[in-house]
Amino acid sequence: MSAAVETPPVIPAKDKVETPFQRFVSEFAESKLALFGLVVFTIIAVVAILAPFISPQNPYDLAVLDIMDGRLEPGSKSGDGETTFYLGTDDQGRDMLSGIMYGLRISLTVGAGSAFIACMVGASLGLLAAYAGGKTDSAIMRVVDLQLSFPSILVALMILAFLGKSITNVVIAIVVVEWAYYARTVRGTALVERRREYIEAAECLALPKRRILFGHLLPNCLPPLIVIGTMQVARAIALEATLSFLGLGVPITEPSLGLLIANGYEYMLSGKYWISFYPGIALLVTIVSINLVGDQLRDVLNPRLKK
């Protein structure tokens, strides 16, 4: 009689351990609205970067403009009957679709650039205030409180009225009114991290203060910094559009979405709505897409908001 064949024991498979990045991606992807906002903003950014290559025309090249035949036409053709202006033309005969593509470049450049510089300035001062404490902390935070007590648009208008219109001056104005938000956020997080054991260990090793601040303390303040940074990019874009609409933003030779909206404002009552309407829609979609991403980042990176 043959012996029974023994089956080998079944070894349960180990659960796959997710890396922090994989866990972040999976939690971020739980929100369909955030994914939609990310896709929309990615498309907007790609269109802005590739505007010189994919736009129907360079709207600021005088050699291609047809002022006599193509001005103030809603979705018309140019005088030669070959080029179709899908979103119409403005009072100078410029293609609105091309103008929006070029305007997106300026708006995103000013918004992202000013937010990045404000983040660096505010984060550095916030870290210094939390780590140094005492009079240094009090002095920095009194300046922050003073800055936040004034309306951002009022301060920016005063700065631009003094400096004049240019992209650089718009960036400076936005940095001046935005850095305080980063400083307050980073200081609040750094005060908690300041008492952790790894900071005490770094101090016991007599590490340079710059290394402690930016090599140990700053990385642990990144989650709230990323969240507020995303929100402030949208805020900076909206603020730049407001300044340009009021006539103190970017120069007319480098128009952003805000200036495009302002250019068509006087024609709204006469039925020429498309000059302001389409740039306004582009601005709205850009800001909403960034805010959708920022809202989900806040939920993912803030442990208190996790279910």
mmCIF file of C-alpha atoms in Angstrom:
data_model
loop_
_atom_site.group_PDB
_atom_site.id
_atom_site.type_symbol
_atom_site.label_atom_id
_atom_site.label_comp_id
_atom_site.label_asym_id
_atom_site.label_seq_id
_atom_site.Cartn_x
_atom_site.Cartn_y
_atom_site.Cartn_z
ATOM 1 C CA MET A 1 0.000 0.000 0.000
ATOM 2 C CA SER A 2 1.570 3.336 -1.113
ATOM 3 C CA ALA A 3 2.268 5.997 1.457
ATOM 4 C CA ALA A 4 0.224 9.209 1.359
ATOM 5 C CA VAL A 5 1.985 12.158 -0.208
ATOM 6 C CA GLU A 6 2.380 15.020 2.229
ATOM 7 C CA THR A 7 1.543 18.475 0.893
ATOM 8 C CA PRO A 8 3.911 21.279 1.886
ATOM 9 C CA PRO A 9 2.520 23.810 4.320
ATOM 10 C CA VAL A 10 1.141 26.983 2.774
ATOM 11 C CA ILE A 11 3.159 30.002 3.800
ATOM 12 C CA PRO A 12 1.013 33.130 3.851
ATOM 13 C CA ALA A 13 2.313 35.909 1.676
ATOM 14 C CA LYS A 14 3.578 38.943 3.458
ATOM 15 C CA ASP A 15 1.609 42.102 3.049
ATOM 16 C CA LYS A 16 3.292 44.558 0.741
ATOM 17 C CA VAL A 17 4.606 47.500 2.705
ATOM 18 C CA GLU A 18 3.819 50.851 1.133
ATOM 19 C CA THR A 19 6.446 53.540 1.022
ATOM 20 C CA PRO A 20 5.475 56.985 2.337
ATOM 21 C CA PHE A 21 5.283 58.271 -1.232
ATOM 22 C CA GLN A 22 3.017 55.399 -2.340
ATOM 23 C CA ARG A 23 0.790 55.991 0.674
ATOM 24 C CA PHE A 24 0.635 59.692 -0.150
ATOM 25 C CA VAL A 25 -0.315 58.991 -3.773
ATOM 26 C CA SER A 26 -3.011 56.488 -2.784
ATOM 27 C CA GLU A 27 -4.533 58.893 -0.245
ATOM 28 C CA PHE A 28 -4.395 61.811 -2.661
ATOM 29 C CA ALA A 29 -6.069 59.724 -5.382
ATOM 30 C CA GLU A 30 -9.056 59.088 -3.103
ATOM 31 C CA SER A 31 -10.430 62.488 -4.117
ATOM 32 C CA LYS A 32 -11.660 62.500 -7.714
ATOM 33 C CA LEU A 33 -12.024 66.274 -7.591
ATOM 34 C CA ALA A 34 -8.359 66.663 -6.619
ATOM 35 C CA LEU A 35 -7.281 64.391 -9.474
ATOM 36 C CA PHE A 36 -9.463 66.377 -11.847
ATOM 37 C CA GLY A 37 -7.924 69.632 -10.604
ATOM 38 C CA LEU A 38 -4.418 68.207 -10.997
ATOM 39 C CA VAL A 39 -5.106 67.115 -14.575
ATOM 40 C CA VAL A 40 -6.659 70.464 -15.478
ATOM 41 C CA PHE A 41 -3.790 72.445 -13.969
ATOM 42 C CA THR A 42 -1.231 70.224 -15.711
ATOM 43 C CA ILE A 43 -2.921 70.904 -19.052
ATOM 44 C CA ILE A 44 -2.972 74.638 -18.316
ATOM 45 C CA ALA A 45 0.718 74.627 -17.375
ATOM 46 C CA VAL A 46 1.688 72.692 -20.523
ATOM 47 C CA VAL A 47 -0.347 75.057 -22.721
ATOM 48 C CA ALA A 48 1.310 78.066 -21.077
ATOM 49 C CA ILE A 49 4.814 76.662 -21.532
ATOM 50 C CA LEU A 50 4.222 75.686 -25.158
ATOM 51 C CA ALA A 51 2.282 78.833 -26.081
ATOM 52 C CA PRO A 52 4.878 80.114 -28.620
ATOM 53 C CA PHE A 53 4.725 76.777 -30.454
ATOM 54 C CA ILE A 54 1.024 75.863 -30.363
ATOM 55 C CA SER A 55 -0.806 79.205 -30.385
ATOM 56 C CA PRO A 56 -2.451 80.188 -33.712
ATOM 57 C CA GLN A 57 -0.469 83.428 -33.784
ATOM 58 C CA ASN A 58 1.819 85.609 -31.764
ATOM 59 C CA PRO A 59 -0.743 88.210 -30.669
ATOM 60 C CA TYR A 60 1.985 90.793 -30.043
ATOM 61 C CA ASP A 61 3.736 90.497 -33.393
ATOM 62 C CA LEU A 62 2.610 93.575 -35.352
ATOM 63 C CA ALA A 63 3.436 91.902 -38.653
ATOM 64 C CA VAL A 64 0.627 89.330 -38.320
ATOM 65 C CA LEU A 65 -2.136 91.600 -37.005
ATOM 66 C CA ASP A 66 -5.033 92.636 -39.232
ATOM 67 C CA ILE A 67 -6.440 95.659 -37.436
ATOM 68 C CA MET A 68 -8.741 96.747 -40.268
ATOM 69 C CA ASP A 69 -10.483 93.410 -40.956
ATOM 70 C CA GLY A 70 -10.081 91.355 -37.786
ATOM 71 C CA ARG A 71 -10.880 93.660 -34.864
ATOM 72 C CA LEU A 72 -13.735 92.930 -32.426
ATOM 73 C CA GLU A 73 -14.980 89.828 -34.225
ATOM 74 C CA PRO A 74 -16.517 86.896 -32.270
ATOM 75 C CA GLY A 75 -15.067 83.683 -33.665
ATOM 76 C CA SER A 76 -14.303 85.142 -37.072
ATOM 77 C CA LYS A 77 -11.847 84.556 -39.870
ATOM 78 C CA SER A 78 -9.005 86.861 -40.721
ATOM 79 C CA GLY A 79 -9.032 88.983 -43.839
ATOM 80 C CA ASP A 80 -7.309 86.335 -45.951
ATOM 81 C CA GLY A 81 -9.959 83.771 -44.959
ATOM 82 C CA GLU A 82 -7.351 81.226 -43.862
ATOM 83 C CA THR A 83 -6.963 81.700 -40.110
ATOM 84 C CA THR A 84 -9.936 81.001 -37.851
ATOM 85 C CA PHE A 85 -10.140 82.891 -34.554
ATOM 86 C CA TYR A 86 -12.111 80.447 -32.422
ATOM 87 C CA LEU A 87 -12.527 82.836 -29.477
ATOM 88 C CA GLY A 88 -12.725 86.000 -31.552
ATOM 89 C CA THR A 89 -10.421 88.995 -31.629
ATOM 90 C CA ASP A 90 -9.914 92.055 -29.454
ATOM 91 C CA ASP A 91 -9.934 95.731 -30.362
ATOM 92 C CA GLN A 92 -6.450 95.402 -31.869
ATOM 93 C CA GLY A 93 -7.362 92.451 -34.091
ATOM 94 C CA ARG A 94 -5.416 89.995 -31.922
ATOM 95 C CA ASP A 95 -6.533 86.393 -31.565
ATOM 96 C CA MET A 96 -8.080 85.925 -28.115
ATOM 97 C CA LEU A 97 -7.104 82.251 -27.890
ATOM 98 C CA SER A 98 -3.463 83.131 -28.507
ATOM 99 C CA GLY A 99 -3.709 86.038 -26.079
ATOM 100 C CA ILE A 100 -5.018 83.729 -23.344
ATOM 101 C CA MET A 101 -2.191 81.245 -23.945
ATOM 102 C CA TYR A 102 0.418 83.994 -23.659
ATOM 103 C CA GLY A 103 -1.434 85.549 -20.723
ATOM 104 C CA LEU A 104 -1.352 82.243 -18.860
ATOM 105 C CA ARG A 105 2.444 82.237 -19.125
ATOM 106 C CA ILE A 106 2.709 85.610 -17.404
ATOM 107 C CA SER A 107 0.099 84.816 -14.751
ATOM 108 C CA LEU A 108 1.635 81.448 -13.836
ATOM 109 C CA THR A 109 5.179 82.813 -13.896
ATOM 110 C CA VAL A 110 4.329 85.734 -11.626
ATOM 111 C CA GLY A 111 2.141 83.619 -9.332
ATOM 112 C CA ALA A 112 4.517 80.674 -8.926
ATOM 113 C CA GLY A 113 7.657 82.822 -8.838
ATOM 114 C CA SER A 114 6.377 85.240 -6.214
ATOM 115 C CA ALA A 115 4.969 82.400 -4.093
ATOM 116 C CA PHE A 116 8.325 80.585 -4.205
ATOM 117 C CA ILE A 117 10.321 83.668 -3.180
ATOM 118 C CA ALA A 118 7.808 84.541 -0.453
ATOM 119 C CA CYS A 119 8.039 80.953 0.794
ATOM 120 C CA MET A 120 11.826 81.119 1.060
ATOM 121 C CA VAL A 121 11.773 84.454 2.882
ATOM 122 C CA GLY A 122 8.874 83.612 5.185
ATOM 123 C CA ALA A 123 10.046 80.079 5.994
ATOM 124 C CA SER A 124 13.555 81.300 6.866
ATOM 125 C CA LEU A 125 12.235 84.001 9.184
ATOM 126 C CA GLY A 126 9.717 81.626 10.736
ATOM 127 C CA LEU A 127 12.428 79.052 11.474
ATOM 128 C CA LEU A 128 14.683 81.732 12.939
ATOM 129 C CA ALA A 129 11.898 83.057 15.165
ATOM 130 C CA ALA A 130 10.994 79.620 16.513
ATOM 131 C CA TYR A 131 14.570 78.473 17.082
ATOM 132 C CA ALA A 132 16.029 81.682 18.521
ATOM 133 C CA GLY A 133 13.030 82.677 20.642
ATOM 134 C CA GLY A 134 13.169 85.651 22.977
ATOM 135 C CA LYS A 135 13.573 89.103 21.472
ATOM 136 C CA THR A 136 14.260 87.732 17.999
ATOM 137 C CA ASP A 137 10.985 85.839 17.992
ATOM 138 C CA SER A 138 9.074 88.827 19.359
ATOM 139 C CA ALA A 139 10.553 91.225 16.793
ATOM 140 C CA ILE A 140 9.834 88.991 13.809
ATOM 141 C CA MET A 141 6.303 88.163 14.904
ATOM 142 C CA ARG A 142 5.469 91.832 15.571
ATOM 143 C CA VAL A 143 6.451 92.581 11.979
ATOM 144 C CA VAL A 144 4.302 89.643 10.841
ATOM 145 C CA ASP A 145 1.338 90.924 12.848
ATOM 146 C CA LEU A 146 1.813 94.409 11.438
ATOM 147 C CA GLN A 147 1.990 93.040 7.891
ATOM 148 C CA LEU A 148 -1.164 90.955 8.292
ATOM 149 C CA SER A 149 -3.094 93.859 9.768
ATOM 150 C CA PHE A 150 -3.164 95.679 6.416
ATOM 151 C CA PRO A 151 -5.175 94.509 3.385
ATOM 152 C CA SER A 152 -2.880 92.784 0.893
ATOM 153 C CA ILE A 153 -4.258 94.611 -2.122
ATOM 154 C CA LEU A 154 -3.749 98.013 -0.448
ATOM 155 C CA VAL A 155 -0.095 97.302 0.383
ATOM 156 C CA ALA A 156 0.567 95.933 -3.107
ATOM 157 C CA LEU A 157 -1.026 98.991 -4.740
ATOM 158 C CA MET A 158 1.120 101.339 -2.646
ATOM 159 C CA ILE A 159 4.294 99.473 -3.569
ATOM 160 C CA LEU A 160 3.489 99.460 -7.294
ATOM 161 C CA ALA A 161 2.472 103.116 -7.222
ATOM 162 C CA PHE A 162 5.961 103.855 -5.890
ATOM 163 C CA LEU A 163 7.989 101.376 -7.995
ATOM 164 C CA GLY A 164 6.034 101.504 -11.257
ATOM 165 C CA LYS A 165 4.651 98.826 -13.572
ATOM 166 C CA SER A 166 6.814 95.826 -14.450
ATOM 167 C CA ILE A 167 6.764 92.083 -13.907
ATOM 168 C CA THR A 168 9.652 92.345 -11.443
ATOM 169 C CA ASN A 169 7.870 95.000 -9.393
ATOM 170 C CA VAL A 170 4.665 92.937 -9.325
ATOM 171 C CA VAL A 171 6.646 89.984 -7.962
ATOM 172 C CA ILE A 172 8.234 92.227 -5.320
ATOM 173 C CA ALA A 173 4.839 93.575 -4.267
ATOM 174 C CA ILE A 174 3.317 90.106 -3.953
ATOM 175 C CA VAL A 175 6.326 88.806 -1.997
ATOM 176 C CA VAL A 176 6.027 91.705 0.451
ATOM 177 C CA VAL A 177 2.358 90.959 1.165
ATOM 178 C CA GLU A 178 2.635 87.146 1.184
ATOM 179 C CA TRP A 179 5.776 86.248 3.152
ATOM 180 C CA ALA A 180 4.084 86.760 6.530
ATOM 181 C CA TYR A 181 1.687 83.825 5.956
ATOM 182 C CA TYR A 182 4.610 81.458 5.469
ATOM 183 C CA ALA A 183 6.475 82.860 8.477
ATOM 184 C CA ARG A 184 3.540 82.364 10.838
ATOM 185 C CA THR A 185 2.814 78.840 9.556
ATOM 186 C CA VAL A 186 6.422 77.658 9.767
ATOM 187 C CA ARG A 187 6.942 79.214 13.185
ATOM 188 C CA GLY A 188 3.930 77.395 14.637
ATOM 189 C CA THR A 189 5.162 74.030 13.357
ATOM 190 C CA ALA A 190 8.787 74.706 14.254
ATOM 191 C CA LEU A 191 7.899 75.549 17.863
ATOM 192 C CA VAL A 192 6.580 72.008 18.268
ATOM 193 C CA GLU A 193 9.521 70.398 16.466
ATOM 194 C CA ARG A 194 11.968 72.555 18.437
ATOM 195 C CA ARG A 195 11.341 70.444 21.538
ATOM 196 C CA ARG A 196 11.920 67.085 19.831
ATOM 197 C CA GLU A 197 14.810 64.823 20.790
ATOM 198 C CA TYR A 198 16.513 65.011 17.399
ATOM 199 C CA ILE A 199 16.974 68.771 17.785
ATOM 200 C CA GLU A 200 18.473 68.281 21.240
ATOM 201 C CA ALA A 201 20.778 65.612 19.837
ATOM 202 C CA ALA A 202 21.891 67.924 17.024
ATOM 203 C CA GLU A 203 22.629 70.657 19.541
ATOM 204 C CA CYS A 204 24.608 68.233 21.715
ATOM 205 C CA LEU A 205 26.717 67.362 18.665
ATOM 206 C CA ALA A 206 27.440 71.078 18.252
ATOM 207 C CA LEU A 207 26.141 71.140 14.691
ATOM 208 C CA PRO A 208 26.065 74.545 12.989
ATOM 209 C CA LYS A 209 22.796 76.402 13.506
ATOM 210 C CA ARG A 210 22.279 76.676 9.745
ATOM 211 C CA ARG A 211 22.399 72.886 9.461
ATOM 212 C CA ILE A 212 20.004 72.461 12.384
ATOM 213 C CA LEU A 213 17.541 74.931 10.896
ATOM 214 C CA PHE A 214 17.570 73.860 7.260
ATOM 215 C CA GLY A 215 18.812 70.296 7.521
ATOM 216 C CA HIS A 216 16.766 69.045 10.479
ATOM 217 C CA LEU A 217 14.033 71.505 11.426
ATOM 218 C CA LEU A 218 12.835 72.631 7.997
ATOM 219 C CA PRO A 219 12.193 69.121 6.531
ATOM 220 C CA ASN A 220 9.791 68.393 9.393
ATOM 221 C CA CYS A 221 7.910 71.641 8.678
ATOM 222 C CA LEU A 222 7.345 70.805 5.002
ATOM 223 C CA PRO A 223 3.809 69.293 5.140
ATOM 224 C CA PRO A 224 2.040 72.501 6.267
ATOM 225 C CA LEU A 225 4.422 74.541 4.113
ATOM 226 C CA ILE A 226 3.443 72.582 0.996
ATOM 227 C CA VAL A 227 -0.246 73.048 1.748
ATOM 228 C CA ILE A 228 -0.068 76.804 2.316
ATOM 229 C CA GLY A 229 2.312 77.156 -0.630
ATOM 230 C CA THR A 230 -0.226 75.601 -2.973
ATOM 231 C CA MET A 231 -2.960 77.894 -1.706
ATOM 232 C CA GLN A 232 -0.729 80.947 -1.931
ATOM 233 C CA VAL A 233 0.086 80.266 -5.596
ATOM 234 C CA ALA A 234 -3.618 80.586 -6.392
ATOM 235 C CA ARG A 235 -3.823 83.663 -4.179
ATOM 236 C CA ALA A 236 -0.803 85.233 -5.901
ATOM 237 C CA ILE A 237 -2.300 84.621 -9.354
ATOM 238 C CA ALA A 238 -5.565 86.247 -8.269
ATOM 239 C CA LEU A 239 -3.725 89.177 -6.686
ATOM 240 C CA GLU A 240 -1.644 89.758 -9.820
ATOM 241 C CA ALA A 241 -4.798 89.651 -11.951
ATOM 242 C CA THR A 242 -6.423 92.230 -9.667
ATOM 243 C CA LEU A 243 -3.402 94.540 -9.830
ATOM 244 C CA SER A 244 -3.234 94.242 -13.618
ATOM 245 C CA PHE A 245 -6.968 94.858 -13.918
ATOM 246 C CA LEU A 246 -6.567 98.068 -11.891
ATOM 247 C CA GLY A 247 -3.776 99.201 -14.211
ATOM 248 C CA LEU A 248 -0.804 98.835 -11.829
ATOM 249 C CA GLY A 249 0.278 95.317 -12.716
ATOM 250 C CA VAL A 250 2.236 93.989 -15.666
ATOM 251 C CA PRO A 251 3.012 96.305 -18.613
ATOM 252 C CA ILE A 252 0.822 96.307 -21.702
ATOM 253 C CA THR A 253 3.567 94.678 -23.772
ATOM 254 C CA GLU A 254 3.479 91.571 -21.533
ATOM 255 C CA PRO A 255 -0.196 91.186 -20.608
ATOM 256 C CA SER A 256 -1.467 88.638 -18.126
ATOM 257 C CA LEU A 257 -5.014 87.349 -17.808
ATOM 258 C CA GLY A 258 -5.916 90.256 -15.551
ATOM 259 C CA LEU A 259 -4.837 92.814 -18.139
ATOM 260 C CA LEU A 260 -6.703 90.927 -20.875
ATOM 261 C CA ILE A 261 -9.867 91.154 -18.769
ATOM 262 C CA ALA A 262 -9.298 94.876 -18.239
ATOM 263 C CA ASN A 263 -8.788 95.462 -21.969
ATOM 264 C CA GLY A 264 -12.284 94.218 -22.763
ATOM 265 C CA TYR A 265 -14.107 95.726 -19.800
ATOM 266 C CA GLU A 266 -15.152 98.901 -21.669
ATOM 267 C CA TYR A 267 -16.675 96.818 -24.479
ATOM 268 C CA MET A 268 -18.904 94.696 -22.230
ATOM 269 C CA LEU A 269 -21.880 97.062 -22.379
ATOM 270 C CA SER A 270 -21.759 97.122 -26.178
ATOM 271 C CA GLY A 271 -22.070 93.324 -26.395
ATOM 272 C CA LYS A 272 -18.382 92.556 -27.041
ATOM 273 C CA TYR A 273 -18.344 90.166 -24.089
ATOM 274 C CA TRP A 274 -15.736 87.701 -25.351
ATOM 275 C CA ILE A 275 -12.751 90.024 -24.819
ATOM 276 C CA SER A 276 -13.127 89.837 -21.026
ATOM 277 C CA PHE A 277 -15.235 86.688 -20.693
ATOM 278 C CA TYR A 278 -12.803 84.088 -22.036
ATOM 279 C CA PRO A 279 -9.730 85.330 -20.113
ATOM 280 C CA GLY A 280 -11.947 85.456 -17.011
ATOM 281 C CA ILE A 281 -12.960 81.835 -17.514
ATOM 282 C CA ALA A 282 -9.305 80.848 -17.970
ATOM 283 C CA LEU A 283 -8.374 82.658 -14.743
ATOM 284 C CA LEU A 284 -11.265 81.054 -12.843
ATOM 285 C CA VAL A 285 -10.422 77.533 -14.034
ATOM 286 C CA THR A 286 -6.742 78.008 -13.130
ATOM 287 C CA ILE A 287 -7.441 79.199 -9.591
ATOM 288 C CA VAL A 288 -10.133 76.567 -8.919
ATOM 289 C CA SER A 289 -7.893 73.726 -10.151
ATOM 290 C CA ILE A 290 -5.064 74.836 -7.846
ATOM 291 C CA ASN A 291 -7.442 75.127 -4.886
ATOM 292 C CA LEU A 292 -8.821 71.624 -5.510
ATOM 293 C CA VAL A 293 -5.304 70.224 -5.345
ATOM 294 C CA GLY A 294 -4.493 72.313 -2.278
ATOM 295 C CA ASP A 295 -7.595 71.168 -0.394
ATOM 296 C CA GLN A 296 -6.697 67.519 -0.870
ATOM 297 C CA LEU A 297 -3.066 68.126 0.065
ATOM 298 C CA ARG A 298 -4.285 69.707 3.296
ATOM 299 C CA ASP A 299 -6.420 66.643 4.074
ATOM 300 C CA VAL A 300 -3.617 64.190 3.273
ATOM 301 C CA LEU A 301 -0.731 66.000 4.963
ATOM 302 C CA ASN A 302 -2.617 67.042 8.099
ATOM 303 C CA PRO A 303 -2.993 63.988 10.380
ATOM 304 C CA ARG A 304 -5.733 65.693 12.416
ATOM 305 C CA LEU A 305 -8.015 65.773 9.354
ATOM 306 C CA LYS A 306 -7.573 62.101 8.482
ATOM 307 C CA LYS A 307 -10.485 59.844 9.275
#
